[in-house]
Amino acid sequence: MRRISTIIKVLTFTLTASSLSFAGIADNASKFLGNTTSFVAERGVIPEDFDTYWNQITPQNECTWTVVEKNRGEYDWTSCDIVYNWAKEHKALFTFRTLLWGSHYPVWLTKLDSVETKQAITEWFDAVQEHYPDLEMIEVVNEAVKNGNSYHSAFDRGNSMIEALGGDTGNYEFVVTAFKMARERWPKAILIYNDYNTILWQKDQGIDLLKKIKAQGAPVDAYGMQFHETIHQGSGSSCTSSATLKRALHEAHEQTGLPIYITQYDVGSKDDEFQKKCYQEHFPILMETDYVAGITLWGYIYGKTWLSCNGLEQGCSGLIKDGVERPALTWLKEYFNNPNAVRYGHGIADGAYKFLGNMIADNQEIPEDFQTYWNQVSPENACTWTVIEKERGKYDWTGCDNVYYWAQTKKVSFNFRSLLWGTHTPNWLNNLDVDETRKAVENWFDKAAMRYPAPYMIEVVNGGSRDSYGHYHSGFGSGNKIIEALGGDNDDYKFIATAFKMARKRWPKAILTLNDYDDYGWKNNQGAEVIKKIQEQGAPVDAYQIIFAPLVQGSGPEAQCFSSERIQSGIQEIYDKIKLPLFITEYSVGTNNDSLQKACYSEHIPLFMESEYIAGVNLWGYLYETGASVWADESNPGLIKDGVDRPAMTWLKEYFNEHFYDSKNMWYDKGIERHPLDSLDSIALEQPIAIDDNGDKFGSILRLEQNTLQNYDVFDVQGVRLGKLSAYGFSDASTRLKSANVVKTSGIYFLRNRTTGMMQSVRVAR
């Protein structure tokens, strides 16, 4: 809970702040884009056009201890006040930099012993608190990472700060003390740890520091990552790759559990187009990664920034030269003018942290405006077994590919629907005995996993519960032997538990769900009973997708929406049984009565989006002309008819627009845990490994057992990707690589497991 609550605190603050009357490029973004005061200038000087571009400000050194208290007990706040008061006047965010920094402390501190130093630090913290009691963001400690025998900044040279604050036995105790002191004085502020070389060179050491201080109770709220490593290895010729940036951000967030602020971004280059290229590569990642909460550039006036391009020209990271915007700044403004590019997600529900998705009907082209409205997608039937493998051993992935790869490209969450669905199994399965059926199911799971390695969510079983007559909701047990092949069903739904275990081996990081509908209107929910029974068998089920029906009771003038009170009661009852996230799926109000449709949306959607138990909502179609079988007019749930929004759609937009800055009400703050298999013989936990090729973040990364088919990328020693192969573990992959045609010459090659990110070298002789 600490991790989630911290993220909520930081991101909600950022969203709330962005509702103010900011000026600047990023007015329409849900995270700030800030800058700093000039480096080569009189302290506290803020350019007149600052608020034309930036809505957050960080002082360079104006608020540091060495500037404010040059003589002990004498405080000069002049320069710091200029920056602080400017922020207040312009309603911009202000970040205090910095309470404790090894490179910026008063000269007189060097003459004090540890006891006197502790007293001096306490007095300094007290003085800042008295002068600025309402600070919103504070860089509490700056550059304390220990690299080798020295710290990033001189905490251990010429002063007694470390000893004064509790020492350092390898666990950074002095940093912990500083954060606790800060929390006592600013209970509501966002407390930030800030450091450099966090993307490349000392990435692991920065993460290590944060993990250690959190373990000791340091109240750190966010990780400030200086991003000066924008140019690869200082070459001046290539930007740090997007893959490297994604990996660093993900590892930092995943291993520390903290939101990230990019605190000092700059690209030092005299080459206009090269600088622009780096901005183009990095900014979409920074702005569209949900756990990056804000970005501060480090100077923007050419000649007045700290970088000198290897001594060739001072201030070469500036974005305005001789009063003219450089191409990087022009591009940056264009980027922020695109409203779909600058929020955490896409679509109507950008202000929420639950998805609001929709369906792509069979044979439907993905509408060009889909992303304008929805940030999650489910295919109707295109990914079902009966569609893909109509003839045994012959696969047609076309329809499913269209949706899956579109979603990957657009960074829209993809729901695979469905692995096992009683009414959607191929006819040839009916002719197989139990053993052959088992092999066929395993092969289907293998093929799907190889084809789609990174779906966000998978409906493992659809309609697997039984009604009051003992019939399965989706026809399991009719015509084929799937139930017997997967372990049977002695009123324990063992075949469903087996299906989930098979799915977890193949998709260790996807959200695995049971999808079902309820005959009893949210009471005595059969799907919840199924989940309880398979949980007892160790099934790794992560969430319950509930098909929302019925929606309208009665007919004609007497028709009315299903009551929110009954739904709320049912949600509570279901969650109490299974303690898992709930997803509302296939929500639609099929009626040609505009007023009734709008009434149902306005009653149900706030309930879903603001429920503490529901993690996302998927609608079932939005174009009036396209549907599951093209609905009849009287039952058509479409929200856009002949290019015009129906009243329910208008209301939906207004609701999310109104709640954009109050999105804390739309969190599922319990998190969505991926449940691994219980047996360590089958699967074991590994350290988190970055992200996959498509930029998707991992939860707990799982090491697959050797008899599970896995995909591997092949690289040469120059890092060039040669291709992909499938194998049962590294040993099998190594054997296959040695005989592969792609390897033309002798040498060292590398295999990378596409699921875990782990790598292994292979020597090949030709």
PDB file of N, CA and C in Angstrom, residues 692-745:
ATOM      1  N   ASP A 692      10.040  -5.081 -22.187  1.00  0.00           N
ATOM      2  CA  ASP A 692      10.188  -5.870 -23.407  1.00  0.00           C
ATOM      3  C   ASP A 692      10.370  -4.962 -24.614  1.00  0.00           C
ATOM      4  N   ASP A 693      10.440  -5.590 -25.799  1.00  0.00           N
ATOM      5  CA  ASP A 693      10.739  -4.845 -27.018  1.00  0.00           C
ATOM      6  C   ASP A 693       9.709  -3.778 -27.334  1.00  0.00           C
ATOM      7  N   ASN A 694       8.497  -3.971 -26.846  1.00  0.00           N
ATOM      8  CA  ASN A 694       7.429  -3.028 -27.152  1.00  0.00           C
ATOM      9  C   ASN A 694       7.272  -1.952 -26.084  1.00  0.00           C
ATOM     10  N   GLY A 695       8.176  -1.927 -25.115  1.00  0.00           N
ATOM     11  CA  GLY A 695       8.112  -0.908 -24.092  1.00  0.00           C
ATOM     12  C   GLY A 695       7.153  -1.190 -22.975  1.00  0.00           C
ATOM     13  N   ASP A 696       6.595  -2.404 -22.918  1.00  0.00           N
ATOM     14  CA  ASP A 696       5.652  -2.723 -21.856  1.00  0.00           C
ATOM     15  C   ASP A 696       6.388  -3.005 -20.568  1.00  0.00           C
ATOM     16  N   LYS A 697       5.879  -2.475 -19.466  1.00  0.00           N
ATOM     17  CA  LYS A 697       6.559  -2.702 -18.199  1.00  0.00           C
ATOM     18  C   LYS A 697       6.179  -4.056 -17.633  1.00  0.00           C
ATOM     19  N   PHE A 698       7.128  -4.667 -16.913  1.00  0.00           N
ATOM     20  CA  PHE A 698       6.901  -5.955 -16.298  1.00  0.00           C
ATOM     21  C   PHE A 698       6.473  -5.744 -14.857  1.00  0.00           C
ATOM     22  N   GLY A 699       5.747  -6.679 -14.298  1.00  0.00           N
ATOM     23  CA  GLY A 699       5.539  -6.750 -12.862  1.00  0.00           C
ATOM     24  C   GLY A 699       6.648  -7.619 -12.314  1.00  0.00           C
ATOM     25  N   SER A 700       6.337  -8.628 -11.496  1.00  0.00           N
ATOM     26  CA  SER A 700       7.356  -9.560 -11.069  1.00  0.00           C
ATOM     27  C   SER A 700       7.723 -10.414 -12.273  1.00  0.00           C
ATOM     28  N   ILE A 701       9.009 -10.476 -12.593  1.00  0.00           N
ATOM     29  CA  ILE A 701       9.447 -11.247 -13.733  1.00  0.00           C
ATOM     30  C   ILE A 701       9.625 -12.687 -13.296  1.00  0.00           C
ATOM     31  N   LEU A 702       9.171 -13.592 -14.122  1.00  0.00           N
ATOM     32  CA  LEU A 702       9.191 -14.996 -13.760  1.00  0.00           C
ATOM     33  C   LEU A 702      10.126 -15.772 -14.666  1.00  0.00           C
ATOM     34  N   ARG A 703      10.877 -16.682 -14.088  1.00  0.00           N
ATOM     35  CA  ARG A 703      11.753 -17.541 -14.872  1.00  0.00           C
ATOM     36  C   ARG A 703      10.982 -18.783 -15.266  1.00  0.00           C
ATOM     37  N   LEU A 704      10.868 -19.013 -16.575  1.00  0.00           N
ATOM     38  CA  LEU A 704      10.106 -20.150 -17.052  1.00  0.00           C
ATOM     39  C   LEU A 704      10.907 -21.430 -16.901  1.00  0.00           C
ATOM     40  N   GLU A 705      10.210 -22.533 -16.642  1.00  0.00           N
ATOM     41  CA  GLU A 705      10.909 -23.797 -16.522  1.00  0.00           C
ATOM     42  C   GLU A 705      11.413 -24.235 -17.883  1.00  0.00           C
ATOM     43  N   GLN A 706      12.345 -25.183 -17.881  1.00  0.00           N
ATOM     44  CA  GLN A 706      13.028 -25.550 -19.104  1.00  0.00           C
ATOM     45  C   GLN A 706      12.119 -26.213 -20.129  1.00  0.00           C
ATOM     46  N   ASN A 707      11.018 -26.836 -19.710  1.00  0.00           N
ATOM     47  CA  ASN A 707      10.177 -27.515 -20.683  1.00  0.00           C
ATOM     48  C   ASN A 707       9.070 -26.623 -21.229  1.00  0.00           C
ATOM     49  N   THR A 708       9.204 -25.316 -21.040  1.00  0.00           N
ATOM     50  CA  THR A 708       8.234 -24.372 -21.577  1.00  0.00           C
ATOM     51  C   THR A 708       8.820 -23.683 -22.802  1.00  0.00           C
ATOM     52  N   LEU A 709       8.081 -23.657 -23.884  1.00  0.00           N
ATOM     53  CA  LEU A 709       8.562 -23.043 -25.111  1.00  0.00           C
ATOM     54  C   LEU A 709       8.696 -21.538 -24.915  1.00  0.00           C
ATOM     55  N   GLN A 710       9.867 -21.016 -25.273  1.00  0.00           N
ATOM     56  CA  GLN A 710      10.157 -19.602 -25.083  1.00  0.00           C
ATOM     57  C   GLN A 710      10.778 -19.026 -26.336  1.00  0.00           C
ATOM     58  N   ASN A 711      10.715 -17.688 -26.464  1.00  0.00           N
ATOM     59  CA  ASN A 711      11.283 -16.992 -27.616  1.00  0.00           C
ATOM     60  C   ASN A 711      12.574 -16.285 -27.223  1.00  0.00           C
ATOM     61  N   TYR A 712      13.553 -16.311 -28.120  1.00  0.00           N
ATOM     62  CA  TYR A 712      14.858 -15.705 -27.871  1.00  0.00           C
ATOM     63  C   TYR A 712      15.253 -14.819 -29.045  1.00  0.00           C
ATOM     64  N   ASP A 713      15.809 -13.641 -28.748  1.00  0.00           N
ATOM     65  CA  ASP A 713      16.442 -12.812 -29.758  1.00  0.00           C
ATOM     66  C   ASP A 713      17.902 -13.209 -29.869  1.00  0.00           C
ATOM     67  N   VAL A 714      18.445 -13.130 -31.092  1.00  0.00           N
ATOM     68  CA  VAL A 714      19.839 -13.476 -31.348  1.00  0.00           C
ATOM     69  C   VAL A 714      20.594 -12.208 -31.742  1.00  0.00           C
ATOM     70  N   PHE A 715      21.738 -11.943 -31.067  1.00  0.00           N
ATOM     71  CA  PHE A 715      22.553 -10.765 -31.346  1.00  0.00           C
ATOM     72  C   PHE A 715      23.988 -11.182 -31.628  1.00  0.00           C
ATOM     73  N   ASP A 716      24.673 -10.403 -32.467  1.00  0.00           N
ATOM     74  CA  ASP A 716      26.106 -10.618 -32.598  1.00  0.00           C
ATOM     75  C   ASP A 716      26.834  -9.746 -31.574  1.00  0.00           C
ATOM     76  N   VAL A 717      28.172  -9.796 -31.588  1.00  0.00           N
ATOM     77  CA  VAL A 717      28.929  -9.086 -30.552  1.00  0.00           C
ATOM     78  C   VAL A 717      28.830  -7.579 -30.694  1.00  0.00           C
ATOM     79  N   GLN A 718      28.385  -7.095 -31.847  1.00  0.00           N
ATOM     80  CA  GLN A 718      28.200  -5.656 -32.037  1.00  0.00           C
ATOM     81  C   GLN A 718      26.828  -5.185 -31.564  1.00  0.00           C
ATOM     82  N   GLY A 719      26.014  -6.140 -31.076  1.00  0.00           N
ATOM     83  CA  GLY A 719      24.682  -5.790 -30.612  1.00  0.00           C
ATOM     84  C   GLY A 719      23.644  -5.738 -31.707  1.00  0.00           C
ATOM     85  N   VAL A 720      23.995  -6.217 -32.900  1.00  0.00           N
ATOM     86  CA  VAL A 720      23.052  -6.234 -34.010  1.00  0.00           C
ATOM     87  C   VAL A 720      22.138  -7.449 -33.874  1.00  0.00           C
ATOM     88  N   ARG A 721      20.824  -7.206 -33.910  1.00  0.00           N
ATOM     89  CA  ARG A 721      19.867  -8.299 -33.801  1.00  0.00           C
ATOM     90  C   ARG A 721      19.803  -9.056 -35.117  1.00  0.00           C
ATOM     91  N   LEU A 722      20.041 -10.364 -35.060  1.00  0.00           N
ATOM     92  CA  LEU A 722      20.071 -11.190 -36.260  1.00  0.00           C
ATOM     93  C   LEU A 722      18.757 -11.888 -36.531  1.00  0.00           C
ATOM     94  N   GLY A 723      17.948 -12.052 -35.508  1.00  0.00           N
ATOM     95  CA  GLY A 723      16.687 -12.754 -35.692  1.00  0.00           C
ATOM     96  C   GLY A 723      16.153 -13.304 -34.399  1.00  0.00           C
ATOM     97  N   LYS A 724      15.199 -14.230 -34.507  1.00  0.00           N
ATOM     98  CA  LYS A 724      14.532 -14.802 -33.347  1.00  0.00           C
ATOM     99  C   LYS A 724      14.445 -16.303 -33.520  1.00  0.00           C
ATOM    100  N   LEU A 725      14.545 -17.041 -32.401  1.00  0.00           N
ATOM    101  CA  LEU A 725      14.294 -18.477 -32.445  1.00  0.00           C
ATOM    102  C   LEU A 725      13.491 -18.877 -31.217  1.00  0.00           C
ATOM    103  N   SER A 726      12.831 -20.025 -31.308  1.00  0.00           N
ATOM    104  CA  SER A 726      12.038 -20.550 -30.202  1.00  0.00           C
ATOM    105  C   SER A 726      12.682 -21.828 -29.695  1.00  0.00           C
ATOM    106  N   ALA A 727      12.726 -21.999 -28.390  1.00  0.00           N
ATOM    107  CA  ALA A 727      13.392 -23.164 -27.808  1.00  0.00           C
ATOM    108  C   ALA A 727      12.879 -23.393 -26.403  1.00  0.00           C
ATOM    109  N   TYR A 728      13.251 -24.565 -25.850  1.00  0.00           N
ATOM    110  CA  TYR A 728      12.843 -24.942 -24.498  1.00  0.00           C
ATOM    111  C   TYR A 728      13.999 -24.693 -23.534  1.00  0.00           C
ATOM    112  N   GLY A 729      14.287 -23.425 -23.263  1.00  0.00           N
ATOM    113  CA  GLY A 729      15.353 -23.067 -22.344  1.00  0.00           C
ATOM    114  C   GLY A 729      16.627 -22.694 -23.077  1.00  0.00           C
ATOM    115  N   PHE A 730      17.594 -22.093 -22.335  1.00  0.00           N
ATOM    116  CA  PHE A 730      18.827 -21.607 -22.934  1.00  0.00           C
ATOM    117  C   PHE A 730      19.648 -22.732 -23.564  1.00  0.00           C
ATOM    118  N   SER A 731      19.667 -23.900 -22.917  1.00  0.00           N
ATOM    119  CA  SER A 731      20.461 -25.002 -23.451  1.00  0.00           C
ATOM    120  C   SER A 731      19.974 -25.418 -24.829  1.00  0.00           C
ATOM    121  N   ASP A 732      18.648 -25.568 -24.948  1.00  0.00           N
ATOM    122  CA  ASP A 732      18.073 -25.923 -26.236  1.00  0.00           C
ATOM    123  C   ASP A 732      18.283 -24.805 -27.251  1.00  0.00           C
ATOM    124  N   ALA A 733      18.143 -23.549 -26.807  1.00  0.00           N
ATOM    125  CA  ALA A 733      18.342 -22.416 -27.713  1.00  0.00           C
ATOM    126  C   ALA A 733      19.782 -22.360 -28.214  1.00  0.00           C
ATOM    127  N   SER A 734      20.737 -22.657 -27.325  1.00  0.00           N
ATOM    128  CA  SER A 734      22.145 -22.665 -27.711  1.00  0.00           C
ATOM    129  C   SER A 734      22.413 -23.714 -28.780  1.00  0.00           C
ATOM    130  N   THR A 735      21.843 -24.895 -28.595  1.00  0.00           N
ATOM    131  CA  THR A 735      22.016 -25.978 -29.573  1.00  0.00           C
ATOM    132  C   THR A 735      21.448 -25.580 -30.929  1.00  0.00           C
ATOM    133  N   ARG A 736      20.259 -24.977 -30.900  1.00  0.00           N
ATOM    134  CA  ARG A 736      19.617 -24.585 -32.153  1.00  0.00           C
ATOM    135  C   ARG A 736      20.393 -23.471 -32.854  1.00  0.00           C
ATOM    136  N   LEU A 737      20.932 -22.553 -32.059  1.00  0.00           N
ATOM    137  CA  LEU A 737      21.680 -21.444 -32.641  1.00  0.00           C
ATOM    138  C   LEU A 737      22.919 -21.942 -33.380  1.00  0.00           C
ATOM    139  N   LYS A 738      23.582 -22.926 -32.815  1.00  0.00           N
ATOM    140  CA  LYS A 738      24.823 -23.419 -33.419  1.00  0.00           C
ATOM    141  C   LYS A 738      24.606 -24.014 -34.800  1.00  0.00           C
ATOM    142  N   SER A 739      23.386 -24.443 -35.085  1.00  0.00           N
ATOM    143  CA  SER A 739      23.109 -25.020 -36.400  1.00  0.00           C
ATOM    144  C   SER A 739      22.251 -24.105 -37.265  1.00  0.00           C
ATOM    145  N   ALA A 740      21.987 -22.898 -36.777  1.00  0.00           N
ATOM    146  CA  ALA A 740      21.089 -21.992 -37.490  1.00  0.00           C
ATOM    147  C   ALA A 740      21.777 -21.357 -38.695  1.00  0.00           C
ATOM    148  N   ASN A 741      21.033 -21.171 -39.761  1.00  0.00           N
ATOM    149  CA  ASN A 741      21.580 -20.568 -40.979  1.00  0.00           C
ATOM    150  C   ASN A 741      21.927 -19.103 -40.793  1.00  0.00           C
ATOM    151  N   VAL A 742      21.284 -18.454 -39.807  1.00  0.00           N
ATOM    152  CA  VAL A 742      21.526 -17.024 -39.608  1.00  0.00           C
ATOM    153  C   VAL A 742      22.950 -16.741 -39.138  1.00  0.00           C
ATOM    154  N   VAL A 743      23.584 -17.753 -38.537  1.00  0.00           N
ATOM    155  CA  VAL A 743      24.953 -17.594 -38.045  1.00  0.00           C
ATOM    156  C   VAL A 743      25.908 -18.003 -39.158  1.00  0.00           C
ATOM    157  N   LYS A 744      26.612 -17.045 -39.736  1.00  0.00           N
ATOM    158  CA  LYS A 744      27.453 -17.306 -40.903  1.00  0.00           C
ATOM    159  C   LYS A 744      28.911 -17.554 -40.551  1.00  0.00           C
ATOM    160  N   THR A 745      29.377 -16.978 -39.444  1.00  0.00           N
ATOM    161  CA  THR A 745      30.797 -17.066 -39.117  1.00  0.00           C
ATOM    162  C   THR A 745      30.993 -17.501 -37.675  1.00  0.00           C
TER     163      THR A 745
END
